[in-house]
Amino acid sequence: MIDLSELGGSAALYPQKLGPQLERALVVRMTEGDYRAASFLDERMFTRQMEGAWVPVSAMEIRLGEIEAKPLHFIFHIGHVGSTLLSRLLDDLGDVLSLREPLPLRTLAELYDFGKAPDALFEMFLRLWSRGFDSTRAVVLKATSSAARLGNRLMQARPDARAVYLSVAAEPYIATLLAGPYAASDLNGFGPERLSRLRKLLNDPAIVQPKTLGELAAMSWLAEKLTQQSVFAANGARVLPVDFEKFLDAMDESLTQILQHFGFDASPARIASLMQSATLTRYSKSPDQAYSRDLRAQLLQQSRTNFTEEIKRGLNWIEALAQRHKAVAAII
């Protein structure tokens, strides 16, 4: 049974989804273990044992004053750049509650695109995402890549928050996306929003719809990188840039910097423990699969061989825009 009197006490009651009219939310009972097991807090998180019920948003709002908020921080990323790995490593600290890609954040991003998101609803979810358990020192919310377009709004709403923003250069990004089994559906599904965002970011409505998968991947990279630049510009040192390739090359140093940025204990012993974590041997999005840095390198090389021409098309698409826009030239 879902009893909303428990809502303010901990993160045990999780608001997983908003209803179509924004009047109801699906609330699910979760343990700390459920949060750690969930690669994504969307439809893929559910197990047969989970209890849930649709409740009025107004009934949740009444309980917001009972919340003892934990410090809330963020992970932003451009997609396929180790954000889930970093989030799971933060889980291994034991005193951090990681929220991986809450579905309502994606809903709010879409609503804000059309000027239909109530600010009160946005604030309500920030309060709910700030809850933890007795062991929780801080909460770190990992946004989806496309929801990072709310990065400035999230940072402005929480002036004490810190964020990490993960990215890679264009070529490995394009190669990674093209290697994915669902590349076409993923790129086409997010394509219209990213194209609209790119046109706004560059103030150039004449940017043409990409014609190939390589060009679509390039457009995705550019839209997300320009979004990243806007978040850096607005928030300065509160946002730490992390290149995933460099992260893998010097993981202990990178983890030390990231933990210090969030204000967490970054002692040598703690970093050494993370470096021995089983998390580093599994595929973060599906921990039942083995994975490693070497396997990633092999898959990237295979993609570069299989999609040589598409990768070139993507890089040429970016280069053509760089000839017209100084902001693009500065990024590449």
Tab-separated table of C-alpha atoms in Angstrom, residues 162 240 253-267 271:
chain	number	residue	atom	x	y	z
A	162	ARG	CA	27.776	21.160	-8.364
A	240	LEU	CA	33.470	20.380	-14.063
A	253	GLU	CA	43.267	11.229	-10.962
A	254	SER	CA	39.914	11.902	-12.620
A	255	LEU	CA	37.949	10.296	-9.794
A	256	THR	CA	39.900	12.314	-7.240
A	257	GLN	CA	39.051	15.524	-9.082
A	258	ILE	CA	35.376	14.582	-9.444
A	259	LEU	CA	34.923	13.622	-5.789
A	260	GLN	CA	36.663	16.789	-4.643
A	261	HIS	CA	34.454	18.833	-6.962
A	262	PHE	CA	31.334	17.369	-5.346
A	263	GLY	CA	32.794	17.926	-1.883
A	264	PHE	CA	33.090	14.185	-1.163
A	265	ASP	CA	35.883	12.353	0.627
A	266	ALA	CA	38.592	11.771	-1.994
A	267	SER	CA	41.210	10.137	0.218
A	271	ILE	CA	40.078	6.158	-4.613
